[in-house]
mmCIF file of C-alpha atoms in Angstrom:
data_model
loop_
_atom_site.group_PDB
_atom_site.id
_atom_site.type_symbol
_atom_site.label_atom_id
_atom_site.label_comp_id
_atom_site.label_asym_id
_atom_site.label_seq_id
_atom_site.Cartn_x
_atom_site.Cartn_y
_atom_site.Cartn_z
ATOM 1 C CA MET W 1 -8.345 -1.341 15.418
ATOM 2 C CA ALA W 2 -10.893 -2.785 12.025
ATOM 3 C CA ASP W 3 -12.644 -5.896 12.225
ATOM 4 C CA ILE W 4 -12.027 -8.761 9.928
ATOM 5 C CA GLY W 5 -14.459 -8.291 7.188
ATOM 6 C CA THR W 6 -13.314 -4.500 6.603
ATOM 7 C CA VAL W 7 -13.444 -2.956 2.784
ATOM 8 C CA LEU W 8 -12.171 -0.450 1.572
ATOM 9 C CA THR W 9 -13.083 0.497 -1.888
ATOM 10 C CA PHE W 10 -10.964 2.843 -3.542
ATOM 11 C CA ARG W 11 -12.835 4.937 -6.655
ATOM 12 C CA ASN W 12 -11.713 3.206 -9.118
ATOM 13 C CA GLY W 13 -12.796 -0.816 -7.834
ATOM 14 C CA HIS W 14 -10.139 -1.546 -6.600
ATOM 15 C CA ARG W 15 -11.517 -3.452 -3.127
ATOM 16 C CA VAL W 16 -9.201 -4.125 -0.502
ATOM 17 C CA THR W 17 -10.430 -6.636 2.435
ATOM 18 C CA LEU W 18 -9.546 -7.648 5.328
ATOM 19 C CA VAL W 19 -9.500 -10.964 5.533
ATOM 20 C CA ASP W 20 -7.226 -11.591 8.955
ATOM 21 C CA ARG W 21 -4.250 -10.339 11.393
ATOM 22 C CA GLY W 22 -2.065 -12.252 14.417
ATOM 23 C CA ALA W 23 1.085 -14.326 14.181
ATOM 24 C CA ASP W 24 1.921 -18.069 13.967
ATOM 25 C CA ALA W 25 5.231 -19.303 14.323
ATOM 26 C CA GLU W 26 6.768 -17.073 11.112
ATOM 27 C CA GLY W 27 5.480 -14.151 13.934
ATOM 28 C CA ALA W 28 2.665 -11.333 13.321
ATOM 29 C CA TYR W 29 1.250 -10.364 9.780
ATOM 30 C CA LEU W 30 -2.155 -9.597 8.355
ATOM 31 C CA ARG W 31 -3.494 -11.832 5.447
ATOM 32 C CA LEU W 32 -5.778 -9.330 2.290
ATOM 33 C CA GLU W 33 -7.946 -9.913 -0.585
ATOM 34 C CA HIS W 34 -6.842 -7.461 -3.520
ATOM 35 C CA VAL W 35 -9.865 -7.569 -5.799
ATOM 36 C CA LEU W 36 -8.721 -4.884 -9.170
ATOM 37 C CA PRO W 37 -11.137 -4.346 -11.589
ATOM 38 C CA ARG W 38 -9.031 -2.695 -14.027
ATOM 39 C CA PRO W 39 -5.818 -3.354 -15.422
ATOM 40 C CA GLY W 40 -2.861 -1.088 -14.544
ATOM 41 C CA ARG W 41 -0.140 -0.187 -12.347
ATOM 42 C CA GLN W 42 -0.887 -0.502 -8.754
ATOM 43 C CA ALA W 43 2.027 -0.063 -7.145
ATOM 44 C CA GLY W 44 5.873 2.220 -8.281
ATOM 45 C CA PRO W 45 8.497 0.345 -6.650
ATOM 46 C CA HIS W 46 9.661 1.331 -3.551
ATOM 47 C CA TRP W 47 10.904 -0.929 -0.806
ATOM 48 C CA HIS W 48 10.604 -1.835 3.114
ATOM 49 C CA PRO W 49 13.712 -2.374 5.597
ATOM 50 C CA GLU W 50 11.623 -4.661 7.611
ATOM 51 C CA ILE W 51 7.942 -6.026 5.633
ATOM 52 C CA ALA W 52 8.303 -9.114 3.686
ATOM 53 C CA GLU W 53 5.071 -9.663 1.209
ATOM 54 C CA THR W 54 3.938 -12.346 0.023
ATOM 55 C CA TRP W 55 0.959 -12.251 -3.215
ATOM 56 C CA THR W 56 -1.333 -14.855 -3.827
ATOM 57 C CA VAL W 57 -2.583 -14.329 -7.611
ATOM 58 C CA ARG W 58 -6.630 -16.061 -7.575
ATOM 59 C CA ALA W 59 -7.430 -15.144 -10.774
ATOM 60 C CA GLY W 60 -6.054 -12.374 -13.313
ATOM 61 C CA ARG W 61 -2.921 -12.417 -13.993
ATOM 62 C CA ILE W 62 0.261 -9.829 -12.425
ATOM 63 C CA ARG W 63 3.606 -8.714 -13.145
ATOM 64 C CA PHE W 64 5.781 -7.597 -10.564
ATOM 65 C CA ARG W 65 9.116 -7.166 -10.693
ATOM 66 C CA VAL W 66 11.297 -7.871 -7.221
ATOM 67 C CA ASP W 67 14.669 -6.696 -7.643
ATOM 68 C CA GLY W 68 15.330 -6.755 -11.066
ATOM 69 C CA THR W 69 13.109 -9.782 -11.760
ATOM 70 C CA GLU W 70 10.090 -9.720 -13.411
ATOM 71 C CA ILE W 71 8.097 -12.559 -12.988
ATOM 72 C CA VAL W 72 4.129 -12.657 -14.377
ATOM 73 C CA ALA W 73 2.152 -14.601 -12.457
ATOM 74 C CA GLY W 74 -1.608 -15.818 -12.959
ATOM 75 C CA PRO W 75 -3.703 -18.755 -10.872
ATOM 76 C CA GLY W 76 -2.368 -20.270 -8.650
ATOM 77 C CA ASP W 77 1.211 -18.984 -8.242
ATOM 78 C CA THR W 78 2.732 -16.845 -5.090
ATOM 79 C CA VAL W 79 5.405 -14.087 -5.129
ATOM 80 C CA THR W 80 7.494 -12.680 -2.179
ATOM 81 C CA ALA W 81 9.085 -9.994 -2.158
ATOM 82 C CA PRO W 82 11.412 -10.310 1.359
ATOM 83 C CA PRO W 83 12.733 -6.435 4.031
ATOM 84 C CA ARG W 84 14.880 -4.506 1.437
ATOM 85 C CA ALA W 85 14.062 -5.813 -2.233
ATOM 86 C CA VAL W 86 13.012 -3.458 -4.458
ATOM 87 C CA HIS W 87 9.627 -4.451 -5.741
ATOM 88 C CA GLU W 88 6.679 -2.833 -8.432
ATOM 89 C CA PHE W 89 3.932 -4.469 -9.796
ATOM 90 C CA TRP W 90 0.577 -4.182 -12.132
ATOM 91 C CA ASN W 91 -2.147 -6.071 -12.433
ATOM 92 C CA GLU W 92 -2.953 -7.029 -16.189
ATOM 93 C CA ALA W 93 -6.056 -8.119 -16.389
ATOM 94 C CA GLU W 94 -9.554 -7.436 -15.627
ATOM 95 C CA ASN W 95 -11.547 -8.739 -12.439
ATOM 96 C CA THR W 96 -7.766 -10.055 -10.915
ATOM 97 C CA VAL W 97 -7.893 -11.050 -7.074
ATOM 98 C CA MET W 98 -4.871 -11.903 -4.946
ATOM 99 C CA ASP W 99 -4.288 -12.739 -1.846
ATOM 100 C CA HIS W 100 -2.028 -10.247 -0.113
ATOM 101 C CA VAL W 101 0.296 -10.966 3.164
ATOM 102 C CA ILE W 102 2.307 -8.584 5.544
ATOM 103 C CA ARG W 103 4.479 -9.373 7.465
ATOM 104 C CA PRO W 104 5.142 -8.208 10.040
ATOM 105 C CA PRO W 105 2.053 -5.896 9.039
ATOM 106 C CA LEU W 106 3.188 -2.752 10.964
ATOM 107 C CA ARG W 107 0.412 0.295 9.928
ATOM 108 C CA HIS W 108 -0.031 -1.679 6.660
ATOM 109 C CA TRP W 109 -3.649 -1.850 7.157
ATOM 110 C CA ALA W 110 -4.085 1.929 8.729
ATOM 111 C CA MET W 111 -2.127 2.782 5.237
ATOM 112 C CA PHE W 112 -5.310 1.296 3.178
ATOM 113 C CA GLU W 113 -7.820 3.579 5.889
ATOM 114 C CA PHE W 114 -6.129 7.089 4.966
ATOM 115 C CA TRP W 115 -4.852 5.746 1.853
ATOM 116 C CA SER W 116 -9.236 4.640 0.482
ATOM 117 C CA GLY W 117 -9.929 7.846 2.620
ATOM 118 C CA LEU W 118 -8.268 10.089 1.079
ATOM 119 C CA ASP W 119 -8.863 9.207 -2.615
ATOM 120 C CA ASN W 120 -12.814 8.677 -1.762
ATOM 121 C CA SER W 121 -12.791 12.277 -0.085
ATOM 122 C CA GLY W 122 -11.664 13.335 -4.251
ATOM 123 C CA ARG W 123 -7.332 14.507 -2.556
ATOM 124 C CA THR W 124 -6.080 12.080 -4.838
ATOM 125 C CA THR W 125 -4.606 12.204 -8.302
ATOM 126 C CA ALA W 126 -6.315 10.248 -10.842
ATOM 127 C CA SER W 127 -2.869 7.543 -9.993
ATOM 128 C CA ARG W 128 -3.853 7.807 -6.481
ATOM 129 C CA LEU W 129 -1.672 9.998 -5.407
ATOM 130 C CA PRO W 130 -3.020 12.457 -2.354
ATOM 131 C CA ARG W 131 -2.944 15.946 -4.116
ATOM 132 C CA ASN W 132 -1.709 17.617 -0.978
ATOM 133 C CA PRO W 133 2.054 17.261 0.455
ATOM 134 C CA LEU W 134 1.583 16.717 3.776
ATOM 135 C CA ALA W 135 -0.933 14.060 3.000
ATOM 136 C CA LEU W 136 1.754 12.808 1.166
ATOM 137 C CA GLY W 137 3.873 13.342 3.920
ATOM 138 C CA LEU W 138 1.840 10.859 5.931
ATOM 139 C CA LEU W 139 1.411 8.405 2.912
ATOM 140 C CA TRP W 140 4.462 8.228 3.004
ATOM 141 C CA GLU W 141 4.841 7.478 6.980
ATOM 142 C CA TYR W 142 2.223 4.976 6.612
ATOM 143 C CA GLN W 143 4.031 2.778 3.913
ATOM 144 C CA ASP W 144 6.793 2.622 6.355
ATOM 145 C CA GLY W 145 9.325 1.899 3.808
ATOM 146 C CA TYR W 146 11.103 4.089 0.957
ATOM 147 C CA LEU W 147 10.536 4.632 -2.743
ATOM 148 C CA ALA W 148 13.491 3.116 -5.180
ATOM 149 C CA GLY W 149 16.602 5.599 -6.055
ATOM 150 C CA PRO W 150 15.598 8.997 -4.661
ATOM 151 C CA PRO W 151 17.985 8.752 -1.368
ATOM 152 C CA VAL W 152 16.688 7.447 2.408
ATOM 153 C CA PRO W 153 18.115 9.977 3.499
ATOM 154 C CA LEU W 154 16.359 12.788 1.363
ATOM 155 C CA GLN W 155 13.416 11.528 1.896
ATOM 156 C CA ARG W 156 13.025 11.148 5.723
ATOM 157 C CA LEU W 157 13.937 15.111 5.172
ATOM 158 C CA ILE W 158 11.304 15.797 2.350
ATOM 159 C CA PHE W 159 8.156 12.856 3.210
ATOM 160 C CA GLY W 160 9.396 12.752 7.453
ATOM 161 C CA GLY W 161 9.302 16.971 7.169
ATOM 162 C CA LEU W 162 6.160 17.116 5.402
ATOM 163 C CA ALA W 163 4.201 14.103 8.168
ATOM 164 C CA ALA W 164 5.660 16.148 11.155
ATOM 165 C CA LEU W 165 5.334 19.361 9.520
ATOM 166 C CA ALA W 166 1.073 17.874 9.045
ATOM 167 C CA ARG W 167 1.190 16.378 12.728
ATOM 168 C CA ARG W 168 2.716 19.752 13.618
ATOM 169 C CA THR W 169 -0.181 22.315 11.948
ATOM 170 C CA GLY W 170 -2.816 19.950 13.107
ATOM 171 C CA TYR W 171 -3.456 19.586 9.705
ATOM 172 C CA ALA W 172 -2.726 15.549 9.995
ATOM 173 C CA ARG W 173 -5.634 15.121 12.583
ATOM 174 C CA ARG W 174 -7.989 17.010 10.027
ATOM 175 C CA LEU W 175 -7.367 15.174 7.481
ATOM 176 C CA LEU W 176 -7.311 11.963 9.690
ATOM 177 C CA ALA W 177 -10.978 13.020 10.274
ATOM 178 C CA ALA W 178 -11.747 13.881 7.089
ATOM 179 C CA ALA W 179 -10.406 11.023 5.555
ATOM 180 C CA ASP W 180 -12.816 8.489 7.701
ATOM 181 C CA GLN W 181 -15.666 10.394 6.874
ATOM 182 C CA GLY W 182 -14.803 9.740 3.069
#
């Protein structure tokens, strides 16, 4: 498990810092800081069965859509997506900084580690999606959620099947090792 203060940097300059993890009266949590140097889409429409996410903008401006409601958040504003809420967001300003709390954390930090490893080893597209379908299946598993739109059973069949194939063939182990070095 990564140490508090660990920073992951994507090729586009997006930095994710592990600020804290633990448990309090509300349960287990993961606290991250995101620094987003350039405007652009950060997450497409998706939802999590168990995870609630809260973002507090410290600098810049982010446009969120949570269950169809659009919210433009600036410094000091907080936005929450409860479990099962479809959410997505775009950074609208340079050098945006936001705090991000995930409850329960499940595999979210591992997702960012895996994803940044893929990105930094050139295994993602310009929009940061994995180039290899097996890697896409593994990333989908780490995010503990679903894309908005496609039926859940279809996502489980396709993405879950790709992740299972990656593990059965040993590709997951090799890819994780390569991503750790990337």
